[in-house]
Coordinates of C-alpha atoms in Angstrom, one line a residue:
Chain H
M2 CA 46.8 14.4 59.6
S3 CA 48.4 10.9 60.1
S4 CA 49.4 7.9 58.1
V5 CA 50.4 4.5 58.2
L6 CA 54.1 5.6 58.0
Y7 CA 54.2 8.4 60.5
D8 CA 52.2 9.2 63.6
S9 CA 49.8 11.8 64.3
Q10 CA 52.3 14.9 64.7
G11 CA 52.8 16.3 68.3
P12 CA 54.4 19.9 68.8
K13 CA 57.9 18.8 68.4
A14 CA 57.2 17.0 65.0
K15 CA 55.3 19.9 63.7
R16 CA 57.7 22.2 64.6
R17 CA 60.2 19.9 62.5
N18 CA 57.7 19.6 59.6
L19 CA 57.9 23.4 59.7
V20 CA 61.4 23.9 59.7
I21 CA 61.8 21.2 56.4
S22 CA 59.1 22.8 54.8
V23 CA 60.8 26.1 54.9
V24 CA 64.0 24.8 53.7
F25 CA 62.4 23.1 51.1
V26 CA 60.5 26.1 50.0
A27 CA 63.7 28.2 50.2
V28 CA 65.5 25.6 47.8
L29 CA 62.7 25.5 45.5
A30 CA 62.5 29.4 45.5
A31 CA 66.2 29.5 45.2
L32 CA 66.2 27.2 41.9
L33 CA 63.4 29.2 40.6
W34 CA 65.3 32.7 41.3
W35 CA 68.3 31.5 39.4
M36 CA 66.0 30.2 36.4
Y37 CA 64.3 33.6 36.6
G38 CA 67.8 35.2 36.8
V39 CA 69.0 33.2 33.7
L40 CA 65.6 33.9 31.7
D41 CA 65.9 37.3 32.3
E42 CA 69.5 37.7 31.2
K43 CA 68.8 35.8 28.1
G44 CA 65.5 38.0 27.6
Q45 CA 63.4 35.0 27.4
L46 CA 60.8 36.5 29.5
A47 CA 60.1 39.8 27.5
W48 CA 56.4 40.4 26.8
E49 CA 57.2 40.3 23.0
L50 CA 58.0 36.7 23.1
W51 CA 54.8 35.5 25.1
K52 CA 52.4 37.9 23.4
P53 CA 51.8 36.0 20.4
F54 CA 49.9 33.4 22.5
F55 CA 47.6 35.7 23.8
H56 CA 46.5 36.6 20.2
G57 CA 44.7 34.4 17.7
E58 CA 47.4 34.4 14.9
A59 CA 49.8 31.8 16.5
W60 CA 46.9 29.6 17.4
S61 CA 45.5 29.6 13.8
T62 CA 48.7 29.3 12.0
Y63 CA 50.9 27.3 14.2
L64 CA 49.0 25.7 17.0
W65 CA 45.7 24.8 15.9
P66 CA 46.7 23.1 12.7
G67 CA 49.5 21.0 14.6
L68 CA 47.2 20.0 17.6
Q69 CA 44.3 19.0 14.4
N70 CA 47.5 16.5 13.2
T71 CA 48.2 14.9 16.6
L72 CA 44.4 14.3 17.3
K73 CA 44.0 13.1 13.6
A74 CA 47.0 10.8 13.8
A75 CA 46.0 9.7 17.4
A76 CA 42.5 8.9 16.5
L77 CA 43.4 7.1 13.2
A78 CA 45.6 5.0 15.2
M79 CA 43.3 4.0 17.8
I80 CA 40.3 3.2 15.2
I81 CA 42.7 1.0 13.4
A82 CA 44.4 -0.6 16.2
L83 CA 41.3 -1.6 18.4
P84 CA 39.7 -4.2 16.0
L85 CA 43.2 -5.7 14.8
G86 CA 44.1 -5.6 18.9
A87 CA 40.8 -7.4 19.5
V88 CA 41.6 -10.0 16.8
L89 CA 44.9 -10.6 18.4
G90 CA 43.9 -10.7 21.4
I91 CA 41.2 -13.3 20.9
A92 CA 43.5 -15.3 18.6
R93 CA 46.2 -15.4 21.9
L94 CA 43.3 -17.3 23.7
S95 CA 42.6 -19.6 20.9
D96 CA 42.4 -23.5 21.8
H97 CA 44.6 -23.9 18.6
V98 CA 48.2 -23.8 19.3
W99 CA 49.2 -22.5 16.0
V100 CA 46.6 -19.7 16.3
R101 CA 47.8 -19.0 19.7
G102 CA 51.3 -19.4 18.7
T103 CA 51.5 -17.2 15.8
A104 CA 49.4 -14.3 17.4
G105 CA 51.8 -14.6 20.5
V106 CA 54.8 -14.0 18.3
V107 CA 53.4 -11.2 16.6
V108 CA 52.2 -9.6 19.7
E109 CA 55.3 -10.0 21.6
F110 CA 57.7 -9.0 18.5
F111 CA 55.7 -5.8 18.2
R112 CA 55.6 -4.8 22.0
S113 CA 59.6 -5.2 22.1
I114 CA 60.3 -2.8 19.2
P115 CA 60.7 0.9 19.8
V116 CA 57.7 2.9 18.3
L117 CA 60.4 5.2 16.5
V118 CA 61.8 2.1 14.7
L119 CA 58.4 0.9 13.5
M120 CA 57.6 4.6 12.0
I121 CA 61.0 4.8 10.5
F122 CA 60.3 1.5 8.8
G123 CA 56.9 2.7 7.8
L124 CA 58.3 5.9 6.2
A125 CA 60.6 3.9 4.0
L126 CA 58.2 1.5 3.2
F127 CA 55.6 4.2 2.0
A128 CA 58.2 5.8 -0.2
E129 CA 59.7 2.5 -1.9
Y130 CA 56.7 0.6 -2.3
T131 CA 53.7 3.0 -2.6
N132 CA 52.8 6.1 -4.1
V133 CA 51.5 7.8 -1.5
S134 CA 52.2 11.7 -1.9
T135 CA 55.4 13.1 0.0
D136 CA 53.1 15.4 2.0
D137 CA 51.4 12.4 3.2
R138 CA 54.0 10.0 4.0
P139 CA 54.7 11.2 7.4
L140 CA 51.1 10.7 8.7
Y141 CA 51.0 7.6 7.1
A142 CA 54.1 6.3 8.9
V143 CA 53.3 7.5 12.3
V144 CA 50.0 5.7 11.9
T145 CA 51.4 2.7 10.7
G146 CA 54.0 2.9 13.6
L147 CA 51.2 3.5 16.3
V148 CA 49.0 1.1 14.9
L149 CA 51.9 -2.0 14.9
Y150 CA 52.6 -1.4 18.3
N151 CA 49.5 -0.4 20.2
A152 CA 47.5 -3.0 18.2
S153 CA 49.7 -5.6 20.2
V154 CA 49.4 -3.7 23.6
L155 CA 45.5 -3.6 23.2
A156 CA 45.7 -7.4 22.4
E157 CA 47.3 -7.7 25.8
I158 CA 44.6 -5.4 27.2
V159 CA 41.7 -7.5 25.3
R160 CA 43.3 -10.7 26.7
A161 CA 43.5 -9.5 30.4
G162 CA 39.9 -8.4 30.0
I163 CA 38.8 -11.6 29.1
L164 CA 40.7 -13.3 31.6
S165 CA 39.5 -11.0 34.3
L166 CA 36.1 -12.1 33.9
P167 CA 34.8 -14.8 36.8
R168 CA 35.2 -18.2 34.8
G169 CA 31.6 -19.2 35.8
Q170 CA 30.4 -16.8 33.0
A171 CA 32.2 -19.0 30.4
E172 CA 31.2 -22.3 32.2
A173 CA 27.3 -21.3 32.3
A174 CA 27.6 -20.3 28.7
S175 CA 28.7 -23.5 27.8
A176 CA 26.2 -25.5 30.2
I177 CA 23.4 -24.0 28.4
G178 CA 24.9 -25.0 25.0
L179 CA 26.5 -22.2 23.6
R180 CA 29.4 -22.6 20.9
K181 CA 32.8 -21.2 21.5
N182 CA 32.3 -18.4 19.1
Q183 CA 29.0 -17.7 20.6
T184 CA 30.4 -17.9 24.2
M185 CA 33.2 -15.2 23.0
R186 CA 30.5 -12.9 21.0
F187 CA 27.7 -13.0 23.4
I188 CA 29.1 -13.3 26.9
L189 CA 32.9 -12.6 27.3
L190 CA 33.3 -9.9 25.0
P191 CA 30.8 -7.5 25.8
Q192 CA 31.5 -8.0 29.4
A193 CA 35.3 -7.5 28.6
V194 CA 34.7 -4.5 26.5
T195 CA 33.3 -2.9 29.8
A196 CA 36.1 -4.1 32.0
M197 CA 38.8 -2.8 29.5
L198 CA 37.4 0.6 29.1
P199 CA 39.8 2.4 31.7
A200 CA 42.9 0.5 30.4
I201 CA 41.8 1.7 26.7
V202 CA 41.2 5.4 27.6
S203 CA 44.8 5.3 29.2
Q204 CA 46.6 3.7 26.3
L205 CA 45.3 7.0 24.5
V206 CA 47.6 9.0 26.4
V207 CA 50.4 6.7 25.3
I208 CA 49.1 7.2 21.5
V209 CA 48.8 11.0 22.0
K210 CA 52.7 11.2 23.2
D211 CA 53.9 9.0 20.8
T212 CA 52.5 11.2 17.8
A213 CA 55.2 13.7 19.0
L214 CA 58.1 11.4 17.7
G215 CA 56.6 12.0 14.2
G216 CA 57.2 15.3 14.4
A217 CA 61.0 15.0 15.9
V218 CA 62.2 12.4 13.6
L219 CA 59.8 12.1 10.5
T220 CA 58.8 15.7 9.7
F221 CA 55.1 15.3 10.5
S222 CA 53.6 18.4 11.4
E223 CA 52.0 17.8 14.4
L224 CA 51.8 20.0 17.6
M225 CA 55.3 19.6 18.9
A226 CA 56.8 20.2 15.4
S227 CA 55.2 23.7 15.5
V228 CA 57.7 25.0 18.0
S229 CA 60.4 25.4 15.7
P230 CA 58.6 27.6 13.1
M231 CA 56.9 29.4 15.6
S232 CA 59.9 30.2 17.5
A233 CA 61.5 31.2 14.2
Y234 CA 58.6 33.6 13.3
Y235 CA 58.1 35.0 16.4
G236 CA 61.7 35.8 17.2
A237 CA 63.3 32.9 19.2
N238 CA 61.0 32.5 21.7
T239 CA 61.8 28.7 22.4
L240 CA 61.0 28.7 26.1
A241 CA 57.4 30.5 25.4
S242 CA 56.7 27.9 22.6
F243 CA 57.9 24.8 24.6
T244 CA 55.6 25.9 27.4
V245 CA 52.8 26.5 25.6
V246 CA 53.0 23.1 23.6
A247 CA 53.6 21.1 26.8
L248 CA 50.5 22.7 28.7
I249 CA 48.3 21.7 25.7
F250 CA 49.8 18.2 26.2
I251 CA 49.3 18.1 29.7
A252 CA 45.6 19.4 29.3
I253 CA 44.9 16.6 26.8
N254 CA 46.5 13.9 28.8
F255 CA 45.4 14.8 32.4
S256 CA 41.8 15.1 31.3
L257 CA 42.1 11.3 29.7
T258 CA 43.9 10.0 32.7
S259 CA 41.4 11.7 35.1
F260 CA 38.8 10.3 32.6
A261 CA 40.1 6.8 32.9
S262 CA 40.2 6.7 36.7
W263 CA 36.7 8.1 37.1
L264 CA 35.7 5.4 34.6
E265 CA 37.7 2.7 36.4
R266 CA 36.0 3.9 40.0
R267 CA 32.4 4.1 38.3
L268 CA 32.8 0.5 36.9
R269 CA 33.9 -1.0 40.2
Q270 CA 30.8 0.3 41.7
G271 CA 28.4 -0.8 39.1
K272 CA 26.1 -3.3 40.6
R273 CA 25.3 -5.1 37.6
S274 CA 28.6 -5.8 36.3
T275 CA 31.1 -8.6 37.6
G276 CA 33.2 -6.1 39.2
A277 CA 36.1 -7.4 36.5
V278 CA 38.0 -4.1 35.6
V279 CA 41.6 -3.8 33.9
T280 CA 43.1 -1.0 35.6
A281 CA 44.5 2.3 33.7
D282 CA 47.7 1.6 35.4
A283 CA 47.9 -1.8 34.1
V284 CA 48.8 -0.4 30.4
E285 CA 52.3 0.1 31.4
E286 CA 52.7 -3.5 32.4
L287 CA 50.9 -4.8 29.3
S288 CA 53.2 -2.7 26.9
T289 CA 56.3 -4.5 27.8
P290 CA 57.3 -7.7 26.2
G291 CA 58.2 -10.8 27.8
E292 CA 56.5 -10.5 31.0
H293 CA 53.4 -12.7 30.3
V294 CA 55.0 -15.0 27.5
G295 CA 52.5 -18.1 28.0
G296 CA 51.4 -17.6 31.2
Q297 CA 47.9 -17.1 32.4
K298 CA 47.5 -14.5 35.1
Chain D
M6 CA 73.4 -10.8 1.9
F7 CA 74.5 -9.1 5.0
D8 CA 77.2 -6.9 3.0
F9 CA 75.3 -3.7 3.6
L10 CA 76.3 -3.6 7.0
E11 CA 80.0 -2.6 6.2
G12 CA 80.8 0.9 6.7
Y13 CA 78.3 1.4 9.6
N14 CA 79.2 0.7 13.2
L15 CA 76.2 -1.3 14.5
W16 CA 77.9 -2.2 17.6
E17 CA 78.6 1.1 18.4
A18 CA 75.4 2.3 17.8
F19 CA 73.9 -0.2 20.2
W20 CA 76.3 0.4 22.6
T21 CA 75.3 3.9 23.2
T22 CA 71.6 2.6 23.2
V23 CA 72.7 0.5 26.4
Q24 CA 74.6 3.3 27.7
L25 CA 71.8 5.8 27.6
T26 CA 69.8 3.2 29.2
V27 CA 72.1 2.3 32.1
L28 CA 73.1 5.9 33.0
S29 CA 69.4 6.9 32.9
A30 CA 67.9 3.7 34.7
V31 CA 70.3 4.6 37.6
G32 CA 69.5 8.0 37.7
S33 CA 65.8 7.7 37.5
L34 CA 65.9 4.8 40.2
I35 CA 67.8 7.4 42.6
W36 CA 65.6 10.6 41.7
G37 CA 62.2 8.3 41.5
T38 CA 63.1 6.9 45.1
L39 CA 63.4 10.6 46.3
L40 CA 60.3 11.4 44.8
A41 CA 58.2 8.4 46.1
A42 CA 59.9 9.3 49.5
M43 CA 58.4 12.8 49.2
R44 CA 55.0 11.3 48.2
V45 CA 54.3 9.3 51.3
G46 CA 56.3 11.5 53.7
P47 CA 54.8 13.9 56.5
V48 CA 55.8 17.0 55.0
P49 CA 52.5 18.4 53.0
L50 CA 54.5 20.5 50.7
M51 CA 56.8 17.9 49.6
R52 CA 54.0 15.7 49.0
G53 CA 52.3 18.2 46.7
F54 CA 55.5 18.9 44.9
G55 CA 55.8 15.1 44.4
T56 CA 52.3 14.8 43.1
A57 CA 52.6 17.9 41.0
Y58 CA 55.8 16.5 39.4
V59 CA 54.5 13.2 38.5
N60 CA 51.4 14.3 37.3
V61 CA 52.9 17.0 35.1
V62 CA 55.9 15.1 33.9
R63 CA 53.8 11.9 33.1
N64 CA 51.6 13.9 30.7
I65 CA 54.1 15.7 28.6
P66 CA 55.5 13.5 25.7
L67 CA 59.3 12.4 26.2
T68 CA 59.7 13.7 22.7
V69 CA 58.9 17.3 24.1
I70 CA 61.3 16.8 27.2
I71 CA 64.3 15.6 25.3
L72 CA 64.0 18.3 22.4
F73 CA 63.6 20.8 25.4
T74 CA 66.9 19.8 26.7
S75 CA 68.4 20.5 23.5
L76 CA 66.8 23.6 22.2
G77 CA 65.8 25.2 25.2
L78 CA 68.4 24.2 27.9
N79 CA 71.4 23.8 25.6
Q80 CA 70.9 26.4 22.8
T81 CA 68.9 29.0 24.9
F82 CA 70.4 28.7 28.3
G83 CA 73.5 27.5 27.4
V84 CA 73.6 24.4 29.7
E85 CA 76.4 22.2 28.7
L86 CA 76.9 19.5 31.3
G87 CA 80.2 20.0 31.9
S88 CA 81.2 19.4 28.2
N89 CA 82.1 21.4 25.3
V90 CA 81.9 18.5 22.6
T91 CA 78.4 18.7 20.9
D92 CA 78.2 15.0 20.9
T93 CA 78.9 14.6 24.6
T94 CA 76.7 17.4 25.5
N95 CA 73.8 15.9 23.5
F96 CA 74.3 12.5 25.1
R97 CA 74.3 14.0 28.6
L98 CA 71.3 16.0 27.9
A99 CA 69.3 13.0 26.4
V100 CA 70.3 11.3 29.8
L101 CA 68.9 14.1 31.8
G102 CA 65.5 14.4 29.6
L103 CA 65.3 10.4 29.8
I104 CA 66.0 10.4 33.9
A105 CA 63.6 13.5 34.3
Y106 CA 60.8 11.3 32.7
T107 CA 61.5 7.9 33.8
S108 CA 61.6 9.0 37.7
A109 CA 58.0 9.9 37.3
F110 CA 57.1 6.2 36.5
V111 CA 59.6 5.0 39.1
C112 CA 58.2 6.9 41.6
E113 CA 54.7 5.5 40.7
A114 CA 55.9 1.9 40.6
L115 CA 57.7 2.5 44.2
R116 CA 54.5 4.0 45.9
S117 CA 52.3 1.2 44.6
G118 CA 54.8 -1.2 46.1
I119 CA 54.8 0.7 49.4
N120 CA 51.1 0.1 49.4
T121 CA 51.7 -3.6 49.4
V122 CA 53.4 -3.6 52.8
P123 CA 51.0 -4.7 55.6
V124 CA 49.8 -1.7 57.5
G125 CA 50.7 -3.8 60.7
Q126 CA 54.3 -3.6 59.9
A127 CA 54.6 0.1 59.7
E128 CA 52.6 0.3 63.0
A129 CA 54.9 -2.5 64.6
A130 CA 57.9 -0.3 63.7
R131 CA 56.6 2.7 65.1
A132 CA 55.6 1.1 68.1
L133 CA 59.2 0.3 68.5
G134 CA 59.9 4.1 68.4
L135 CA 61.2 4.3 64.8
N136 CA 60.7 7.3 63.0
F137 CA 59.5 8.4 59.5
T138 CA 62.9 7.9 58.0
Q139 CA 64.0 4.7 59.9
V140 CA 60.3 3.0 59.2
L141 CA 60.8 3.8 55.6
T142 CA 64.4 2.9 54.9
L143 CA 64.6 -0.1 57.4
V144 CA 61.3 -1.8 57.2
V145 CA 58.8 -0.5 54.3
L146 CA 61.1 0.2 51.3
P147 CA 63.4 -3.0 51.7
Q148 CA 59.9 -4.8 51.0
A149 CA 58.4 -2.4 48.8
F150 CA 61.7 -2.7 46.3
R151 CA 61.4 -6.6 46.5
S152 CA 57.7 -6.5 45.2
V153 CA 58.0 -4.1 42.6
V154 CA 61.0 -5.8 40.6
G155 CA 58.3 -6.8 38.3
P156 CA 56.8 -3.2 37.7
L157 CA 60.3 -1.9 37.9
A158 CA 61.4 -4.2 35.0
N159 CA 58.6 -2.9 33.0
V160 CA 59.7 0.8 33.3
L161 CA 63.3 -0.5 32.6
I162 CA 62.0 -2.1 29.3
A163 CA 60.0 1.2 28.3
L164 CA 63.4 3.2 29.1
T165 CA 65.4 0.8 26.6
K166 CA 62.6 1.5 24.1
N167 CA 62.5 5.3 24.7
T168 CA 66.1 5.7 24.5
T169 CA 65.4 5.9 20.7
V170 CA 63.7 9.4 21.2
A171 CA 67.4 10.8 21.8
A172 CA 67.7 10.3 18.0
A173 CA 65.6 13.6 17.9
I174 CA 68.7 15.5 19.2
G175 CA 71.1 13.6 17.0
V176 CA 72.5 11.2 19.8
A177 CA 74.2 8.4 17.6
E178 CA 71.9 5.5 19.0
A179 CA 70.3 2.7 17.3
A180 CA 67.3 4.6 15.6
L181 CA 69.4 7.6 14.2
L182 CA 71.8 4.9 12.5
M183 CA 68.8 2.8 11.2
K184 CA 67.4 6.2 9.8
E185 CA 70.7 7.1 8.2
M186 CA 71.2 3.3 7.1
I187 CA 67.6 3.3 5.1
E188 CA 68.2 6.4 3.6
N189 CA 71.7 5.4 2.0
E190 CA 71.1 1.5 1.4
A191 CA 68.3 0.0 -1.0
Q192 CA 67.8 -3.1 1.9
L193 CA 64.8 -1.7 3.7
V194 CA 63.4 -4.9 4.8
L195 CA 66.7 -6.6 5.9
I196 CA 67.8 -3.4 7.7
S197 CA 64.8 -3.2 9.7
A198 CA 65.0 -6.8 10.5
V199 CA 68.6 -6.3 12.2
F200 CA 67.3 -3.4 14.0
A201 CA 64.3 -5.2 15.1
F202 CA 66.3 -8.1 16.2
G203 CA 68.9 -5.9 18.0
F204 CA 65.7 -4.4 20.4
V205 CA 64.3 -7.8 20.6
C206 CA 67.5 -8.8 22.0
L207 CA 67.6 -6.1 24.2
T208 CA 64.2 -6.3 25.6
L209 CA 63.0 -9.7 25.5
P210 CA 65.7 -11.2 27.9
T211 CA 65.4 -8.4 30.1
G212 CA 61.4 -8.8 30.8
L213 CA 62.0 -12.5 31.0
I214 CA 65.0 -12.6 33.3
L215 CA 63.6 -9.8 35.7
G216 CA 60.2 -11.5 35.5
W217 CA 61.9 -14.8 37.0
V218 CA 63.7 -12.4 39.8
S219 CA 60.5 -10.8 40.6
K220 CA 59.0 -14.4 41.3
K221 CA 62.1 -15.3 43.4
V222 CA 62.3 -12.1 45.3
A223 CA 58.8 -11.5 46.0
V224 CA 58.0 -11.5 49.7
K225 CA 55.3 -14.4 50.2
R226 CA 52.4 -13.2 52.3

């Protein structure tokens, strides 16, 4: 085993690494032992508290409906935000200053504000100005917040996708006499969509994670919100409930992340594409305001 | 027009937001750097730990982490972080949760920065007889830090926005005050505008200034 930062290990280094490993394991083990001690003392490890999750009832009553709500909100937000983001992203590349400027202000504004603030605003908005029923309001508010925020992030992804294409594509299109509109529709967008697929998939992870905000602050009954009723019903199994919910989130998001990076590799290797890819990692960068104001990457 | 602001301490709420941001930023910079060092280090076990930590923590919603610090660590295990006042405990728990979450992103940013340092530099340092710690702290990390000012700025801005999640465990920061004000006053649009403006003021300049700094300090190659 060798790397750039350290040499292949000789006998001395191997011995030292073994010592470090042993110490590290000892520290971790001590930490785990301490946690086990506390858990045991508080009775959190009792089989009674974990048993419900190995039977159908906890799943059918609490976890599954919560998970459904989480996925519903995430899917709705994605479906609405994607076209909106595409429009905003293309508008930011417009030749007309006022179109470009307006789209720019909208995108930068919604990227700068926390999703939670947008959700709280949405909840009050639906309560005051519409007759959406009280039961549906949290879902509406969560989706509103997610759409406003993610449409602006997706707009940046669309823009990055279009800008990542080789310039020759647009030049060739105008050379054969296509209009701007046609160039965008027939040449740039189809290729950009492929290029930004990995980034779109990893944006889904962000959306799934953000739905949990609705559960914590807006009484939206999504997956995370099922923790407190569960722990009330099954006798204060807080740790067990949190563990199961966290594991479900990790399973969903980890598979999405892996899918995104698989897609990225696959697209890069594709022989027929231009090789332009907006990486999954770009999402974090594109989700923060200020960085790209006016600048072309 | 703005008389609805009377009776609410807007400054204090945003000051709490700033405090949460700064404390968590410092904490996650330290823990994130350690994680990054583990992930590129020669000890396989630490590499494994670093990878596992990042992959697990990044995929759990911050809300779940923060609520766990309150409902799990505090109420179930009695962790109080050296304070017996509920408000202070919640603030410290929120900082702990934010550090645990943000350091995963700091680690990833730093690791990508380490990858930008040319292979030859580390090889030259090794040829001079420097060991792993010396290569990392004297040659690689200083350059890596300069090339990741931009990505770290993004993490910092995301952190600023993420501090609102602390509202979920009752930390009196901006989002919680906004919720309270909207419930009590009839000025939905104005109140929202004030808070939106507050966050724009916090995040947009940070992005612009640190974007400028990152260009300034970037290592030209």
